[in-house]
Coordinates of C-alpha atoms and ligand atoms in Angstrom, one line a residue:
Chain A
M1 CA 65.7 56.7 121.1
S2 CA 67.7 60.2 120.0
R3 CA 65.0 63.4 118.9
K4 CA 66.6 65.3 116.6
P5 CA 66.1 69.0 115.5
V6 CA 64.6 69.5 112.2
D7 CA 64.5 72.7 109.8
I8 CA 62.8 72.2 106.5
G9 CA 63.7 75.7 105.4
D10 CA 59.7 76.7 105.1
P11 CA 58.9 77.0 108.9
D12 CA 54.6 78.1 108.0
R13 CA 54.7 74.4 105.9
L14 CA 56.4 72.4 108.6
Y15 CA 54.3 74.0 111.5
T16 CA 50.6 72.9 109.1
V17 CA 52.0 69.7 108.7
T18 CA 53.3 68.5 111.7
G19 CA 51.0 70.7 114.1
G20 CA 53.8 72.7 115.1
R21 CA 56.4 70.1 116.3
S22 CA 60.0 70.0 114.7
E23 CA 61.4 67.0 116.4
A24 CA 61.4 63.6 114.6
D25 CA 61.4 60.0 116.5
D26 CA 64.1 58.2 114.7
A27 CA 62.0 54.7 115.6
F28 CA 61.3 54.6 112.0
D29 CA 64.2 53.6 109.5
L30 CA 64.2 54.7 105.7
V31 CA 62.8 51.2 105.0
T32 CA 61.0 50.8 107.6
L33 CA 57.6 49.3 105.8
I34 CA 54.5 51.2 107.1
V35 CA 50.9 49.4 106.6
S36 CA 47.6 51.3 107.2
E37 CA 45.4 49.5 109.9
C38 CA 42.2 51.6 109.2
E39 CA 40.6 53.5 106.1
P40 CA 41.1 57.2 106.2
T41 CA 38.2 59.2 107.7
A42 CA 36.4 62.4 106.8
G43 CA 38.1 65.8 108.2
M44 CA 41.5 63.9 108.6
Q45 CA 44.5 65.8 108.2
S46 CA 45.1 65.7 104.5
E47 CA 48.5 64.2 104.8
H48 CA 47.3 61.3 107.0
T49 CA 44.7 60.8 104.5
R50 CA 47.3 60.3 102.0
I51 CA 49.3 58.0 103.9
L52 CA 46.3 55.6 105.1
E53 CA 45.3 55.2 101.4
L54 CA 49.2 54.9 100.2
C55 CA 49.7 51.9 102.6
R56 CA 46.9 50.1 102.2
H57 CA 49.9 47.8 100.7
P58 CA 53.2 47.7 102.5
T59 CA 55.5 51.0 101.8
A60 CA 59.0 52.0 103.0
L61 CA 58.8 55.2 105.0
V62 CA 61.1 56.4 101.9
E63 CA 58.6 55.7 99.3
V64 CA 56.2 57.7 101.7
S65 CA 58.4 61.0 101.6
A66 CA 58.7 60.3 98.0
E67 CA 55.0 60.1 97.1
L68 CA 54.0 63.1 99.5
K69 CA 57.0 64.8 98.5
L70 CA 57.9 65.8 102.0
P71 CA 61.2 65.5 103.5
I72 CA 61.9 62.3 105.2
T73 CA 62.2 64.2 109.1
V74 CA 58.4 65.3 108.6
V75 CA 57.4 61.7 107.3
R76 CA 58.9 60.3 110.6
I77 CA 56.8 62.8 112.5
L78 CA 53.3 61.8 110.5
L79 CA 54.2 58.5 111.0
G80 CA 54.9 58.4 114.7
D81 CA 51.5 60.2 115.1
L82 CA 49.4 57.7 113.2
H83 CA 51.4 54.9 114.5
A84 CA 50.6 56.2 118.4
M85 CA 47.1 56.4 117.5
G86 CA 47.0 52.7 116.1
K87 CA 46.5 53.5 112.6
V88 CA 49.4 52.3 111.1
S89 CA 51.7 49.3 112.1
A90 CA 55.3 49.4 111.2
R91 CA 57.5 46.5 110.1
H92 CA 61.1 47.1 110.8
P93 CA 63.8 45.8 109.0
R94 CA 64.9 42.6 109.9
A95 CA 62.7 42.4 113.0
A96 CA 60.0 40.0 111.4
E97 CA 60.7 36.7 112.9
S98 CA 61.5 34.8 109.7
V99 CA 64.6 37.2 109.2
A100 CA 65.5 37.8 112.8
T101 CA 66.3 34.3 113.5
L102 CA 68.5 34.1 110.2
P103 CA 71.9 34.0 110.3
E104 CA 73.7 36.8 108.2
T105 CA 74.9 34.1 105.6
A106 CA 71.5 32.7 105.2
L107 CA 69.8 35.9 104.8
L108 CA 72.6 36.8 102.0
Q109 CA 72.0 33.4 100.0
E110 CA 68.3 34.7 100.2
V111 CA 69.1 38.1 98.7
L112 CA 71.6 36.2 96.1
H113 CA 69.0 34.0 95.1
G114 CA 66.5 37.2 94.9
L115 CA 69.2 38.8 92.6
R116 CA 70.0 36.1 90.3
N117 CA 66.2 35.5 89.9
L118 CA 66.1 39.0 88.5
Chain B
M1 CA 49.9 69.8 99.0
G2 CA 50.8 71.3 95.9
S3 CA 53.0 68.9 94.3
A4 CA 56.2 70.4 92.8
T5 CA 56.3 68.4 89.9
S6 CA 53.5 66.9 87.3
E7 CA 56.1 63.7 86.8
L8 CA 53.8 61.5 89.3
P9 CA 53.3 57.8 88.0
A10 CA 50.0 57.4 87.0
Q11 CA 50.1 54.1 88.8
R12 CA 52.1 52.7 91.7
T13 CA 53.4 49.1 91.8
P14 CA 52.6 48.2 95.5
L15 CA 54.6 45.8 97.4
A16 CA 53.7 42.0 98.1
D17 CA 51.3 42.0 101.0
A18 CA 53.5 39.8 102.6
A19 CA 56.4 42.2 102.5
E20 CA 58.1 42.3 105.6
T21 CA 61.6 43.2 105.8
G22 CA 63.4 46.1 103.8
L23 CA 67.2 45.7 103.1
K24 CA 69.5 48.6 101.5
I25 CA 72.4 49.0 99.6
V26 CA 73.8 52.3 98.4
V27 CA 75.3 53.4 95.3
V28 CA 77.8 56.2 95.9
G29 CA 79.9 57.9 93.2
G30 CA 81.0 61.7 92.0
F31 CA 79.0 63.8 90.3
G32 CA 77.3 62.3 86.7
A33 CA 79.2 59.3 87.6
G34 CA 75.9 56.9 86.5
K35 CA 74.2 56.4 89.8
T36 CA 70.6 57.1 89.1
T37 CA 71.2 55.5 85.8
L38 CA 72.5 52.3 87.4
V39 CA 69.4 52.3 89.9
R40 CA 67.0 52.8 87.1
S41 CA 68.4 50.0 85.2
V42 CA 67.8 47.3 88.0
S43 CA 64.9 49.0 89.7
E44 CA 61.5 47.4 89.6
I45 CA 59.9 51.3 89.7
R46 CA 61.0 54.3 88.0
P47 CA 63.5 56.0 90.7
L48 CA 61.8 58.1 93.2
N49 CA 63.6 61.4 94.5
T50 CA 63.6 62.2 97.9
E51 CA 65.3 64.4 100.4
E52 CA 66.2 65.1 103.8
V53 CA 66.9 68.3 105.7
M54 CA 69.3 68.1 108.7
T55 CA 70.2 70.8 111.3
Q56 CA 74.1 70.2 112.4
A57 CA 74.7 72.0 115.9
G58 CA 77.5 72.4 117.7
Q59 CA 79.9 70.8 115.0
G60 CA 83.1 72.6 115.7
V61 CA 83.6 76.2 116.3
D62 CA 83.3 79.1 114.0
E63 CA 86.7 80.5 113.3
T64 CA 86.0 84.0 113.2
A65 CA 83.4 84.3 115.7
G66 CA 84.5 81.7 118.5
V67 CA 80.9 80.6 118.8
E68 CA 78.9 77.5 117.9
R69 CA 77.5 77.3 114.5
K70 CA 74.6 75.6 113.2
T71 CA 74.0 74.7 109.7
T72 CA 71.4 73.2 107.7
T73 CA 72.2 71.1 104.8
T74 CA 69.8 69.6 102.5
V75 CA 70.5 65.9 100.6
A76 CA 68.4 64.6 97.9
F77 CA 68.8 61.0 96.7
D78 CA 67.1 59.0 94.4
F79 CA 66.3 55.5 95.2
G80 CA 65.0 52.3 93.4
R81 CA 63.3 48.9 94.6
I82 CA 64.0 45.5 94.0
S83 CA 61.5 42.8 95.5
L84 CA 63.4 39.6 96.2
N85 CA 61.1 37.7 97.1
Q86 CA 57.3 37.6 98.6
R87 CA 59.0 38.6 101.8
M88 CA 61.8 40.8 101.1
V89 CA 62.7 44.2 99.6
L90 CA 65.8 45.4 98.7
Y91 CA 66.1 49.5 98.2
L92 CA 69.0 51.2 96.4
F93 CA 69.9 54.3 97.4
G94 CA 71.8 56.7 95.0
A95 CA 74.1 59.4 96.8
P96 CA 76.3 62.1 96.4
G97 CA 79.9 60.9 97.4
Q98 CA 81.1 64.4 98.2
E99 CA 83.1 65.3 101.3
R100 CA 80.0 67.9 102.5
F101 CA 77.3 65.2 102.4
W102 CA 79.3 62.7 104.5
F103 CA 78.1 64.0 107.9
L104 CA 74.6 62.9 106.7
W105 CA 75.4 59.4 105.8
D106 CA 75.6 57.4 109.2
R107 CA 72.3 58.7 109.8
L108 CA 70.6 58.1 106.6
F109 CA 72.2 54.9 105.8
S110 CA 72.8 53.3 108.5
G111 CA 72.1 49.7 108.5
T112 CA 73.0 49.2 104.8
L113 CA 74.3 46.1 103.8
G114 CA 76.8 47.3 101.8
A115 CA 77.6 49.9 98.9
I116 CA 78.6 50.0 95.7
V117 CA 81.4 53.0 94.6
L118 CA 80.3 54.0 90.9
V119 CA 83.7 54.9 89.5
D120 CA 83.9 57.3 86.1
T121 CA 87.7 56.6 85.2
R122 CA 87.7 60.3 83.3
R123 CA 87.2 61.6 87.2
M124 CA 89.0 59.0 89.3
E125 CA 89.7 61.3 92.1
D126 CA 85.7 61.6 92.8
S127 CA 86.0 58.5 94.6
W128 CA 88.7 59.1 96.8
Y129 CA 86.9 60.6 99.4
A130 CA 84.1 57.8 99.4
I131 CA 86.3 55.3 99.6
D132 CA 88.3 56.5 102.8
R133 CA 85.1 57.3 104.5
L134 CA 83.7 53.6 103.5
E135 CA 86.6 52.1 104.8
H136 CA 86.5 53.9 108.0
L137 CA 82.7 53.1 108.5
K138 CA 84.0 49.6 107.9
T139 CA 80.9 49.3 105.5
P140 CA 81.6 46.5 103.0
F141 CA 82.1 48.0 99.7
V142 CA 82.9 46.9 95.7
V143 CA 84.1 49.3 93.3
A144 CA 82.3 49.1 90.0
I145 CA 83.9 51.2 86.9
N146 CA 81.2 52.5 84.8
R147 CA 82.7 52.5 81.4
F148 CA 81.8 55.5 79.5
D149 CA 81.9 55.3 75.8
S150 CA 84.7 58.2 75.6
D151 CA 86.7 56.4 78.3
E152 CA 90.1 56.4 76.6
P153 CA 92.5 55.2 77.2
Q154 CA 91.0 52.3 78.8
F155 CA 92.7 51.6 82.2
S156 CA 93.2 48.3 83.4
L157 CA 91.1 47.4 86.7
D158 CA 94.9 46.8 87.9
E159 CA 95.8 50.5 87.3
I160 CA 92.6 51.7 88.5
R161 CA 93.2 49.8 91.6
Q162 CA 96.4 51.4 92.0
A163 CA 95.2 54.5 91.0
L164 CA 92.4 54.5 93.9
A165 CA 94.9 52.8 96.4
L166 CA 92.4 49.7 96.7
K167 CA 93.1 46.9 98.9
D168 CA 93.6 43.8 97.4
H169 CA 90.3 42.4 99.0
V170 CA 87.9 44.8 97.4
P171 CA 86.3 43.5 94.7
M172 CA 86.3 45.8 91.4
V173 CA 84.2 45.2 88.4
D174 CA 83.5 46.7 84.8
C175 CA 80.0 47.7 84.3
D176 CA 77.8 49.5 81.7
A177 CA 75.4 51.5 84.3
R178 CA 72.7 51.6 81.6
V179 CA 71.8 47.7 80.8
R180 CA 70.4 45.7 83.2
S181 CA 72.2 42.7 82.9
S182 CA 75.7 44.8 84.0
G183 CA 73.7 46.5 86.7
K184 CA 72.4 42.9 88.0
E185 CA 76.1 41.6 88.1
V186 CA 77.2 44.4 90.0
L187 CA 74.7 44.0 92.8
I188 CA 75.8 40.1 93.0
T189 CA 79.3 41.2 93.3
L190 CA 78.6 42.8 96.2
V191 CA 76.4 40.4 98.0
D192 CA 78.9 37.6 96.8
H193 CA 81.5 39.5 98.7
L194 CA 79.0 40.1 101.6
Y195 CA 78.5 36.4 102.0
A196 CA 82.3 35.7 102.0
L197 CA 82.8 38.1 104.7
A198 CA 79.8 37.0 106.9
L199 CA 81.3 32.9 106.1
S200 CA 84.3 33.9 107.9
Q201 CA 83.0 36.1 110.7
E202 CA 80.6 32.9 111.3
G203 CA 83.9 31.0 111.3
T204 CA 85.6 32.9 113.9
S205 CA 82.7 33.4 116.3
Ligands
GTP1 N1 78.0 56.4 77.3 C1 77.4 56.2 79.0 N2 76.5 56.9 79.4 C2 76.6 56.9 80.6 C3 76.4 55.4 81.3 N3 75.9 56.0 82.3 C4 75.6 56.6 82.5 N4 75.8 57.4 81.4 C5 74.9 58.7 81.2 O1 75.7 59.9 82.0 C6 74.8 60.7 82.5 C7 75.4 61.0 84.0 O2 74.4 59.7 84.5 P1 73.7 59.7 86.1 O3 73.0 58.4 86.1 O4 72.6 61.0 85.9 O5 74.7 60.1 86.7 P2 74.5 60.6 88.2 O6 76.0 60.1 89.4 O7 73.1 59.5 88.8 O8 74.8 61.9 88.5 P3 74.5 63.0 89.6 O9 73.2 62.6 90.3 O10 73.7 64.3 88.7 O11 75.4 63.1 90.3 C8 73.5 60.5 81.9 O12 73.5 61.2 81.0 C9 73.5 59.0 81.6 O13 72.8 58.5 80.6 C10 77.2 54.5 80.6 O14 77.7 53.6 81.2 N5 77.9 54.9 79.6
MG2 MG1 71.9 61.1 89.8

């Protein structure tokens, strides 16, 4: 897992939001679906509270980023923390058993079917 | 958090609780080619916008100083969403195709199913770089011609294929990015193409 430096332009804000860290974990893809495993508690960091509220239903990392108006890398850091504390779970792309075992053609057939039904 | 705009949707449309797999397709094209319009016309949510800021260190050497330079680039992109069924959700990303954004792509969009190159025939040269790059990355793609009203003279698809130096096997399709059924056809053209590629691979392995 490579860790990459980040610079969001406003160091103060980054420091506040991420507790001073500037390295993000790539474990979360843009479309990894995040699900809260608990309710926010009083005194929790406000970004954590918002994430736990947002992810009561599965929510992609990129949607969390758009809703919180924070760059992807910052959201990765926040999610990494929540995940490490067991407060959220992550559904990674194609990791689910029902998809992981599918041949590519079968997966694409499901995609086509979904699109035709739009 | 101070929010930058007051445009936040009053209510979000959440995904089904059974949603477990996110898939990605990228729409790439020049400025004003209609990327956001296409994403909007097929998306179940109003397109959302976000950004990634990336620091690129040690990429080349500064020609004047002869030292390693660190550059920071912000890339903004918008995206939409299509729930394909209870379990699978497709995200569509609209992203600029300019050369200076490309080093971000491998990282931002790795794992995409494929790409749609959206072409405005008044500025075909805007797509050259994107096509070149997708071929290099071996990302399967289709080319969609967004027909603007002022698009005269109307080039035929063959003429456009020549102008873009597109290989014969790359599907091309006309579209009107504003129209949902047309956007849907473009997506189906891409996934049909991906299916054919996957089928021939399964045949050989
Ligand atoms: N007549 C016509 N207008 C279109 C069509 N598609 C897009 N437009 C218009 O063209 C303009 C640019 O479209 P956008 O969807 O914003 O293009 P974009 O590629 O997202 O542009 P940037 O993100 O700025 O690079 C908008 O005013 C659209 O309404 C089309 O098929 N026909
Ligand atoms: Mg746009």
